[in-house]
CSV table of N, CA and C in Angstrom, one decimal:
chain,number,residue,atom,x,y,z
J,1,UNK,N,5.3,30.6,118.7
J,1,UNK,CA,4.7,31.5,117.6
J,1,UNK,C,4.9,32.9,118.0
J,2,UNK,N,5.6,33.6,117.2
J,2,UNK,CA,6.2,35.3,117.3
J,2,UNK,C,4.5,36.5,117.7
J,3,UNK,N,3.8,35.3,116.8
J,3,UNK,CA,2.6,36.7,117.0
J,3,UNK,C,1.5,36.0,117.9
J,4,UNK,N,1.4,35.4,118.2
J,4,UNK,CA,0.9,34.6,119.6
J,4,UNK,C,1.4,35.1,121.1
J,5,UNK,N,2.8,35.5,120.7
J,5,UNK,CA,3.7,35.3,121.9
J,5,UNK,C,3.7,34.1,122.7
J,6,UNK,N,3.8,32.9,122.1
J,6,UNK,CA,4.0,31.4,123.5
J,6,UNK,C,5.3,30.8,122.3
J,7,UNK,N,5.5,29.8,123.3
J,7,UNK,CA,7.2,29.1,123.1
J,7,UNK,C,6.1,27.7,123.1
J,8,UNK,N,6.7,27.0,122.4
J,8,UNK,CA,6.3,25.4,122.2
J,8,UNK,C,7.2,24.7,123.0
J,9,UNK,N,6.9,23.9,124.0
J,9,UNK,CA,7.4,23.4,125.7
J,9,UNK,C,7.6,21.8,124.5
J,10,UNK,N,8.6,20.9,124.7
J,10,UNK,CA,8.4,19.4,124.2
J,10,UNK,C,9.4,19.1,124.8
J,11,UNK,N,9.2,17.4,125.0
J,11,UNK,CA,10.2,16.8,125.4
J,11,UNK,C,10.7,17.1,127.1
J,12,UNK,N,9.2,17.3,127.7
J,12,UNK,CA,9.3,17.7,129.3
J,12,UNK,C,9.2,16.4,130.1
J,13,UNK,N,9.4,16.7,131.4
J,13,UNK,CA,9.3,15.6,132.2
J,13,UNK,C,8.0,14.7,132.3
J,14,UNK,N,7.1,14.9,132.5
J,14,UNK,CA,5.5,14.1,132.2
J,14,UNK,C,5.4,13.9,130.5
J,15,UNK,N,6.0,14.1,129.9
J,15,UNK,CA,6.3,13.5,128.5
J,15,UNK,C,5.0,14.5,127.6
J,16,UNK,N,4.3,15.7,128.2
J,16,UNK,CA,3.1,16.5,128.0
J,16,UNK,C,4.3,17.9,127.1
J,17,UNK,N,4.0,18.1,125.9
J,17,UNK,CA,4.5,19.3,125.0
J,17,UNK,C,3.2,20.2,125.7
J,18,UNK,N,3.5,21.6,125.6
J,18,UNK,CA,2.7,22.4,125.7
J,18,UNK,C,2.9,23.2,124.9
J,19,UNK,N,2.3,24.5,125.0
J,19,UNK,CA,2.9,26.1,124.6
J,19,UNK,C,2.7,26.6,125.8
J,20,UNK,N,3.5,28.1,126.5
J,20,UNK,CA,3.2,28.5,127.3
J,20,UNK,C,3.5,30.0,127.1
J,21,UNK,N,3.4,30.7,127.7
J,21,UNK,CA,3.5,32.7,127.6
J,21,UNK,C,5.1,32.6,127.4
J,22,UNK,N,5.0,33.3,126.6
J,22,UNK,CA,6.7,34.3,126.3
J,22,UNK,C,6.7,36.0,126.1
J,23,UNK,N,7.0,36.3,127.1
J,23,UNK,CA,7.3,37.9,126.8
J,23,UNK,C,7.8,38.4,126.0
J,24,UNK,N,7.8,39.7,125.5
J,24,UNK,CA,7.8,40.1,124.3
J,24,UNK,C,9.7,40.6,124.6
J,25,UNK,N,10.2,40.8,126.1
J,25,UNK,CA,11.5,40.9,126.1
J,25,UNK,C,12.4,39.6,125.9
J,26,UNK,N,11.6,38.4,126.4
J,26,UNK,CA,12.3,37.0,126.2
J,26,UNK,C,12.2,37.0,124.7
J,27,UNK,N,11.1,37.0,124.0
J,27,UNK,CA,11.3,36.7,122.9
J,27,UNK,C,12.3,37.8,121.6
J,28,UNK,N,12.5,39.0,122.3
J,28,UNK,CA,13.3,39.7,121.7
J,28,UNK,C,14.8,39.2,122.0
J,29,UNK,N,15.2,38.6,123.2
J,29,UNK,CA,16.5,38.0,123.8
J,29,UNK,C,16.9,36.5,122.9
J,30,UNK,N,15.7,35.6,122.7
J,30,UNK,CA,15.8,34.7,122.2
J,30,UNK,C,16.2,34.4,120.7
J,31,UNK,N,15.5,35.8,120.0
J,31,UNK,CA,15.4,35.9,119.0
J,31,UNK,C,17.1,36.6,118.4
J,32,UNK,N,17.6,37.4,119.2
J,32,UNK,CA,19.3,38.0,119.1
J,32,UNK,C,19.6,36.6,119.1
J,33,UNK,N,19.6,35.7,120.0
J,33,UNK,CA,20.4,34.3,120.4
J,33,UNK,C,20.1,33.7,119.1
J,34,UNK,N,18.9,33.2,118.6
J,34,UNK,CA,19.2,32.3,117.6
J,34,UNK,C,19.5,33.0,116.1
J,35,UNK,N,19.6,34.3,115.7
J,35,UNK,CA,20.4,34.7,114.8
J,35,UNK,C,21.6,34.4,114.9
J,36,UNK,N,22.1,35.1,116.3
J,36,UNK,CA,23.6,35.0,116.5
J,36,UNK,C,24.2,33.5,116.4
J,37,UNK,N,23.6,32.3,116.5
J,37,UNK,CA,23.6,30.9,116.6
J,37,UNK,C,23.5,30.4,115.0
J,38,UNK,N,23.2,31.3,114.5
J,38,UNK,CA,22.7,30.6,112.6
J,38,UNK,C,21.8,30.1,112.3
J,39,UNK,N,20.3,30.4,113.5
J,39,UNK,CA,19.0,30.0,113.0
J,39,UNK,C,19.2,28.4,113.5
J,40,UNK,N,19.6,28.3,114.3
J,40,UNK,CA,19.5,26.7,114.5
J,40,UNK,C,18.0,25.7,114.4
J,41,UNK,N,18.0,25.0,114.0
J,41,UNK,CA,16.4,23.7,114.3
J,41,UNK,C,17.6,23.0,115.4
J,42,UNK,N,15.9,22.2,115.7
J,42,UNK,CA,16.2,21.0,117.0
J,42,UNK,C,16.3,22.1,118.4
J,43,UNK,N,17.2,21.5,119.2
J,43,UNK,CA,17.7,22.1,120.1
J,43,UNK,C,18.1,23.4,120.2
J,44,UNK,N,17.7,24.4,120.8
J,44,UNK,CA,18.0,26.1,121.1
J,44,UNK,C,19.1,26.0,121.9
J,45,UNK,N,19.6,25.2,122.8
J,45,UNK,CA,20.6,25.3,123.2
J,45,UNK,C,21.3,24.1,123.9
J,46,UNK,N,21.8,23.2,123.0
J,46,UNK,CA,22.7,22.4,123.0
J,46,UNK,C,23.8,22.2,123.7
J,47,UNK,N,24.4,21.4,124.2
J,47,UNK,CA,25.1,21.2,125.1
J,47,UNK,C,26.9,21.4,123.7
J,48,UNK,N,27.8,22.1,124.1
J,48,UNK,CA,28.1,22.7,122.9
J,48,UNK,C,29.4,21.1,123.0
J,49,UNK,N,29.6,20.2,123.8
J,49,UNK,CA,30.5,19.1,123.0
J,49,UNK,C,29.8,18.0,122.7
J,50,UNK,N,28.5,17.7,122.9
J,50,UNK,CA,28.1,16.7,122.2
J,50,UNK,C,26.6,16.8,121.2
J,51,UNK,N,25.8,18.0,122.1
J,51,UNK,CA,24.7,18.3,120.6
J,51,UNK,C,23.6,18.3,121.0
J,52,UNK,N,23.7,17.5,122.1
J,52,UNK,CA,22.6,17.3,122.7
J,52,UNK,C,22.3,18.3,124.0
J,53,UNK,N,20.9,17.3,124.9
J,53,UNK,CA,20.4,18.3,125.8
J,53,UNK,C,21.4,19.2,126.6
J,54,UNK,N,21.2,19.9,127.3
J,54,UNK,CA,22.4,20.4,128.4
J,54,UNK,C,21.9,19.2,129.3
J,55,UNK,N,23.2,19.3,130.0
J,55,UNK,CA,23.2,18.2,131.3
J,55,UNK,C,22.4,19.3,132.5
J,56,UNK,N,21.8,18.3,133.7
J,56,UNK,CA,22.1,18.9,134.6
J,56,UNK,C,22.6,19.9,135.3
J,57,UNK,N,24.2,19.2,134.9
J,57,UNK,CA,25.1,20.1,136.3
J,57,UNK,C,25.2,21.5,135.2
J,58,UNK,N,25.2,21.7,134.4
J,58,UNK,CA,25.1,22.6,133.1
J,58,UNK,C,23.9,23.6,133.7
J,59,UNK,N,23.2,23.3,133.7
J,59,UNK,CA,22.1,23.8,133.7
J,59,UNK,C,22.0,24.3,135.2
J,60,UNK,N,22.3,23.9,136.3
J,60,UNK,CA,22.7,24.3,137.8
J,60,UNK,C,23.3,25.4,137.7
J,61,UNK,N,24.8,24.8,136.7
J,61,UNK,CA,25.8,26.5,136.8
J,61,UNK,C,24.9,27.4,136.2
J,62,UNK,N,24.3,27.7,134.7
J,62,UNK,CA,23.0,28.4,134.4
J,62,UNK,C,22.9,29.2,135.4
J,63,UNK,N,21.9,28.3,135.9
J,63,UNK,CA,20.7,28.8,136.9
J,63,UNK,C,21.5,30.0,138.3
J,64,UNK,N,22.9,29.4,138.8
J,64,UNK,CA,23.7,30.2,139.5
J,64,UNK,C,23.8,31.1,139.4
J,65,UNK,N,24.4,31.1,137.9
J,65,UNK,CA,25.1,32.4,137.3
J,65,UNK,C,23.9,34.1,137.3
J,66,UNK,N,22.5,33.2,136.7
J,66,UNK,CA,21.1,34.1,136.6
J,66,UNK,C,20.7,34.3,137.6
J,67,UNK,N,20.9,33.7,138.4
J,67,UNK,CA,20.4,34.4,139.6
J,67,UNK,C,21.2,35.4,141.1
J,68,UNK,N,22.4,35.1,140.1
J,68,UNK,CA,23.5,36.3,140.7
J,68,UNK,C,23.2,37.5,139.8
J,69,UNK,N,23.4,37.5,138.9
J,69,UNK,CA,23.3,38.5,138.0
J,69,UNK,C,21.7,39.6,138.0
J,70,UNK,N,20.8,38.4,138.2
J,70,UNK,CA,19.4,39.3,138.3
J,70,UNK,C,19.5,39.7,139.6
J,71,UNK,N,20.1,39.2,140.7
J,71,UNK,CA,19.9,39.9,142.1
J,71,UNK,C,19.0,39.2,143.5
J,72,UNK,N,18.4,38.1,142.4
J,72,UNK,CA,17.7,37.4,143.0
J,72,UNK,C,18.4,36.4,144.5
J,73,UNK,N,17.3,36.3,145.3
J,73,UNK,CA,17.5,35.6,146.4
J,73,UNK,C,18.6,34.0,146.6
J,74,UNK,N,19.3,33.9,146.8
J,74,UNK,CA,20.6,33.0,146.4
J,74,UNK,C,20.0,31.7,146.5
J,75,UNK,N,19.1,31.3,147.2
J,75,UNK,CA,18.0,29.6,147.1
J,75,UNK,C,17.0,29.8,146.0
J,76,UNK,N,17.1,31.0,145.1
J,76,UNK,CA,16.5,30.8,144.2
J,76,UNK,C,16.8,29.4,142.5
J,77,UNK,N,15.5,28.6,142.7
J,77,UNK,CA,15.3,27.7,142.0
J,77,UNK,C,14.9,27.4,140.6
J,78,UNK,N,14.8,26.9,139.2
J,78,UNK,CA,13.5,26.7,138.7
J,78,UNK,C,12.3,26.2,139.2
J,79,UNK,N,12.3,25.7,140.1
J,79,UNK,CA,11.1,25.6,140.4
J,79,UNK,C,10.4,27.0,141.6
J,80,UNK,N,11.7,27.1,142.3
J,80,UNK,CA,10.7,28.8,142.4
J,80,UNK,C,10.1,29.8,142.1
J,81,UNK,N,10.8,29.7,140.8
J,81,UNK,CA,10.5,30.6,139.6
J,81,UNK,C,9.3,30.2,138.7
J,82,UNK,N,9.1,29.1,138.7
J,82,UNK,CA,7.9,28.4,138.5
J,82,UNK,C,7.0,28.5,139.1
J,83,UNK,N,7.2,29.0,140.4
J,83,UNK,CA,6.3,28.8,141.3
J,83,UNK,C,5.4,30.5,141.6
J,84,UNK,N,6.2,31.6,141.6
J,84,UNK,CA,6.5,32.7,141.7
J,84,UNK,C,5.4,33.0,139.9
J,85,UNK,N,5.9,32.2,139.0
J,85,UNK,CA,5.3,32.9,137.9
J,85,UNK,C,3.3,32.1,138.2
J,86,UNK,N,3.8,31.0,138.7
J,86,UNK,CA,2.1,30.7,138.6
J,86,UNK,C,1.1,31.5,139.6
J,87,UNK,N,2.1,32.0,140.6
J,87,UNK,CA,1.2,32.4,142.0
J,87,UNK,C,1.2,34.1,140.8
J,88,UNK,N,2.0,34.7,140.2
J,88,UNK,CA,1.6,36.2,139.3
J,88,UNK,C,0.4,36.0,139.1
J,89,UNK,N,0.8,35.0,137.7
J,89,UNK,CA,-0.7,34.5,137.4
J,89,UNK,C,-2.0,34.5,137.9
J,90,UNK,N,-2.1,34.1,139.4
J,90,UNK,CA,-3.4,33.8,139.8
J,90,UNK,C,-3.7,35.8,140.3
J,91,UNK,N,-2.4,36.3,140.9
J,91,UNK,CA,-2.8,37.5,141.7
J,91,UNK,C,-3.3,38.0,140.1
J,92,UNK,N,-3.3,37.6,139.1
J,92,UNK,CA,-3.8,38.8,137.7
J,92,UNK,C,-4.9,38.5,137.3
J,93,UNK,N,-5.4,37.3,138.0
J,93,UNK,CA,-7.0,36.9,138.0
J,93,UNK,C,-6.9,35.4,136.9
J,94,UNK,N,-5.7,35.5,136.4
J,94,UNK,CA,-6.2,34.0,135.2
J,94,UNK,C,-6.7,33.0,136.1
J,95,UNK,N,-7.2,32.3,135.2
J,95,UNK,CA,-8.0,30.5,135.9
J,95,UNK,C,-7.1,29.4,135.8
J,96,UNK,N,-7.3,29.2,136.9
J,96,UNK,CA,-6.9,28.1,137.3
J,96,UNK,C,-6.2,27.2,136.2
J,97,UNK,N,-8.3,26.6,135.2
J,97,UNK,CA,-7.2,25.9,134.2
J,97,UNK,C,-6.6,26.2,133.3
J,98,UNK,N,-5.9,27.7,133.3
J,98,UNK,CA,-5.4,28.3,131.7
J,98,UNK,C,-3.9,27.9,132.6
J,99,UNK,N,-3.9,28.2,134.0
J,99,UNK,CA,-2.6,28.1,134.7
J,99,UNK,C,-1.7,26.7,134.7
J,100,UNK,N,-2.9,25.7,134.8
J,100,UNK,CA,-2.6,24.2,134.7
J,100,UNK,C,-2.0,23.8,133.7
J,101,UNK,N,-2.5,24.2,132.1
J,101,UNK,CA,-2.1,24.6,131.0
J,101,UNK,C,-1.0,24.7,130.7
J,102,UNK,N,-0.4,26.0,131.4
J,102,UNK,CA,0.5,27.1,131.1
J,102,UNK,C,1.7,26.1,131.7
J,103,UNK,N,1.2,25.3,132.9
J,103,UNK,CA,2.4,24.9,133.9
J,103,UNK,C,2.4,23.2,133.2
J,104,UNK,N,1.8,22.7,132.1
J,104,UNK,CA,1.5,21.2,131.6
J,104,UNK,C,1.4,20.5,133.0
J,105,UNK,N,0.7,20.6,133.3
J,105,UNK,CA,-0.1,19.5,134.8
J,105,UNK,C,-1.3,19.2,133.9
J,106,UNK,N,-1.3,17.4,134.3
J,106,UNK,CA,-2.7,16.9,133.5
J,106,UNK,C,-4.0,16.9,134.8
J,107,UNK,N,-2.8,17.0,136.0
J,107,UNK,CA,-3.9,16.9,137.3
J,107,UNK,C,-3.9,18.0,138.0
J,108,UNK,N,-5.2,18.5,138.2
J,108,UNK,CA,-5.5,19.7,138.8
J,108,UNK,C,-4.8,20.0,140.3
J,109,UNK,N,-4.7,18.9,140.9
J,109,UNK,CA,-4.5,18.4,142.2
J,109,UNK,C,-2.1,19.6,142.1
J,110,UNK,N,-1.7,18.8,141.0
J,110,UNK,CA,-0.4,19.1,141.1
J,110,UNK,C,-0.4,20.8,140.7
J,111,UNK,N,-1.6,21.4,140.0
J,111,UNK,CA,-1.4,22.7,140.1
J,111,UNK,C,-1.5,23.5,141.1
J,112,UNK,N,-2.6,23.3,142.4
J,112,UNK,CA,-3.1,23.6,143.2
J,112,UNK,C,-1.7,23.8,144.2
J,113,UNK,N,-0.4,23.0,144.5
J,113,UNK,CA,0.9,23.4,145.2
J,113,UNK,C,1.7,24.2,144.5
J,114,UNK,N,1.4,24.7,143.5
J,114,UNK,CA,1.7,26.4,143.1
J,114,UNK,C,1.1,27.7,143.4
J,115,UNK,N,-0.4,27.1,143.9
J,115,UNK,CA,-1.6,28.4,143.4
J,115,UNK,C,-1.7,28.3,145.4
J,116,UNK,N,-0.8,29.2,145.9
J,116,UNK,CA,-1.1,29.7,147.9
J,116,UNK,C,-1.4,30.7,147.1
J,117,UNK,N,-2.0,31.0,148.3
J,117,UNK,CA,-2.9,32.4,148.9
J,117,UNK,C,-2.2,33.3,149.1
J,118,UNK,N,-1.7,34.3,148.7
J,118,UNK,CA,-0.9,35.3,149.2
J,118,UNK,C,-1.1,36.6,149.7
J,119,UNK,N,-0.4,37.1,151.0
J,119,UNK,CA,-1.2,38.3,151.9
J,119,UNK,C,-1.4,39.4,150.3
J,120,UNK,N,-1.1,39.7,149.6
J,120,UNK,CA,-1.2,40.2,148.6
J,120,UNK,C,-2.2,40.4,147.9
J,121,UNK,N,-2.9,39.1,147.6
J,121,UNK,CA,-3.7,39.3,147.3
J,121,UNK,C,-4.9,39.2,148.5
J,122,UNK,N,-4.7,39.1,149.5
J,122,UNK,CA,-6.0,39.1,150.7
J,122,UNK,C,-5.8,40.8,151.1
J,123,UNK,N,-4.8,41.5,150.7
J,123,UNK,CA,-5.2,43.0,151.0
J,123,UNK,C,-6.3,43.5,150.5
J,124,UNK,N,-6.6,43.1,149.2
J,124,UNK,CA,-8.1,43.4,148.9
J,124,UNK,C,-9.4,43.3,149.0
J,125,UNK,N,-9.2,42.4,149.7
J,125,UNK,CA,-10.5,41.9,150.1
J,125,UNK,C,-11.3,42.6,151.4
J,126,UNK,N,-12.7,42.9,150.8
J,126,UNK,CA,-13.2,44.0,151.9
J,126,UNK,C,-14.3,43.3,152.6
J,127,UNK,N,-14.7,43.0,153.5
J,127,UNK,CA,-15.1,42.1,154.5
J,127,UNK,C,-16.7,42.4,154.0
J,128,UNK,N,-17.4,41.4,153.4
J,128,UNK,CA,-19.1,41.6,153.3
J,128,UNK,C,-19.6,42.3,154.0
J,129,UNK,N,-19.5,42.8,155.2
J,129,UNK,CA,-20.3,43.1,156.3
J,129,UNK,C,-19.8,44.2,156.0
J,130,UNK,N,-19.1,44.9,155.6
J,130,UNK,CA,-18.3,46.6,155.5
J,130,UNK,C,-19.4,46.9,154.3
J,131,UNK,N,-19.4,46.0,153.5
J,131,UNK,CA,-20.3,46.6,152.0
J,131,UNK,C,-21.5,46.4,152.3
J,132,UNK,N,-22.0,46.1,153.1
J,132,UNK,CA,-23.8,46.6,153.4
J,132,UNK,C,-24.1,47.4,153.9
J,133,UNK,N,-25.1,48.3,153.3
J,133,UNK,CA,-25.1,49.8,153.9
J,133,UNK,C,-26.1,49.3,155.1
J,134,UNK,N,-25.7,50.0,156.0
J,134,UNK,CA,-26.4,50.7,157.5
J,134,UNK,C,-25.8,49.7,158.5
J,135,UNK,N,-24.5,49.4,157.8
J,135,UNK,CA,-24.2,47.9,158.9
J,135,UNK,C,-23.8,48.8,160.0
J,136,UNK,N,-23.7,48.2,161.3
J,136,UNK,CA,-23.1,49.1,162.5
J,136,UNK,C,-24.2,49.0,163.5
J,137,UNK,N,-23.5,49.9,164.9
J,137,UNK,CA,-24.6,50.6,165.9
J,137,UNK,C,-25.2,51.7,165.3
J,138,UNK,N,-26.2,51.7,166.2
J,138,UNK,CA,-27.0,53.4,166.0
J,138,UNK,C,-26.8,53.9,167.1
């Protein structure tokens, strides 16, 4: 949905459609692509000799090619990137279950090995005992 900003997720691996966040620069990138494509239905990006999904190994070169090009760390994965967008997430305060959501987990349990702790967000944290006034010696 363009004025929502989320992308409708179907046909995933746990068989769970979702919606999840789309940025307003992805959705401006997506939106060049499917003009330039002729407005396609079904599939946004078709495997271009038979119509269907991309394959795999398709999808590997993809992921290579994007992650040379952005600069990113060369073991970079979809699922690091998955991983990386849910840990954003938590450091910006969303909950938990909007994140489970976002990431189509039906079990809380499979969202929870996205959501570490990161020294990042423990820099903020100011020790209870600092915020009581007159704590200390005299």
């Amino acid at each position: 949905s363009r004025t929502k900003m989320q992308i409708h997720v179907r046909d995933t691996k746990n068989r769970m459609d979702r919606y999840t966040v789309l940025s307003k620069r992805c959705l401006d990138i997506l939106t060049q692509y499917w003009f330039e494509k002729g407005r396609p239905r079904g599939i946004l990006f078709p495997n271009k000799f038979t119509g269907n999904y991309l394959t795999v190994s398709t999808l590997e070169q993809v992921m290579r090619r994007a992650v040379s090009e952005a600069e990113l760390p060369a073991g970079a994965t979809p699922h690091s990137l998955r991983h990386s967008f849910a840990t954003h997430l938590m450091e910006q305060g969303v909950e938990r279950q909007n994140i489970q959501a976002l990431l189509g987990h039906r079990d809380p349990k499979s969202t929870e090995v996205y959501l570490h702790v990161s020294n990042k967000s423990l820099m903020g944290i100011q020790s209870p005992f600092d915020r009581k006034e007159g704590a200390g010696h005299e």
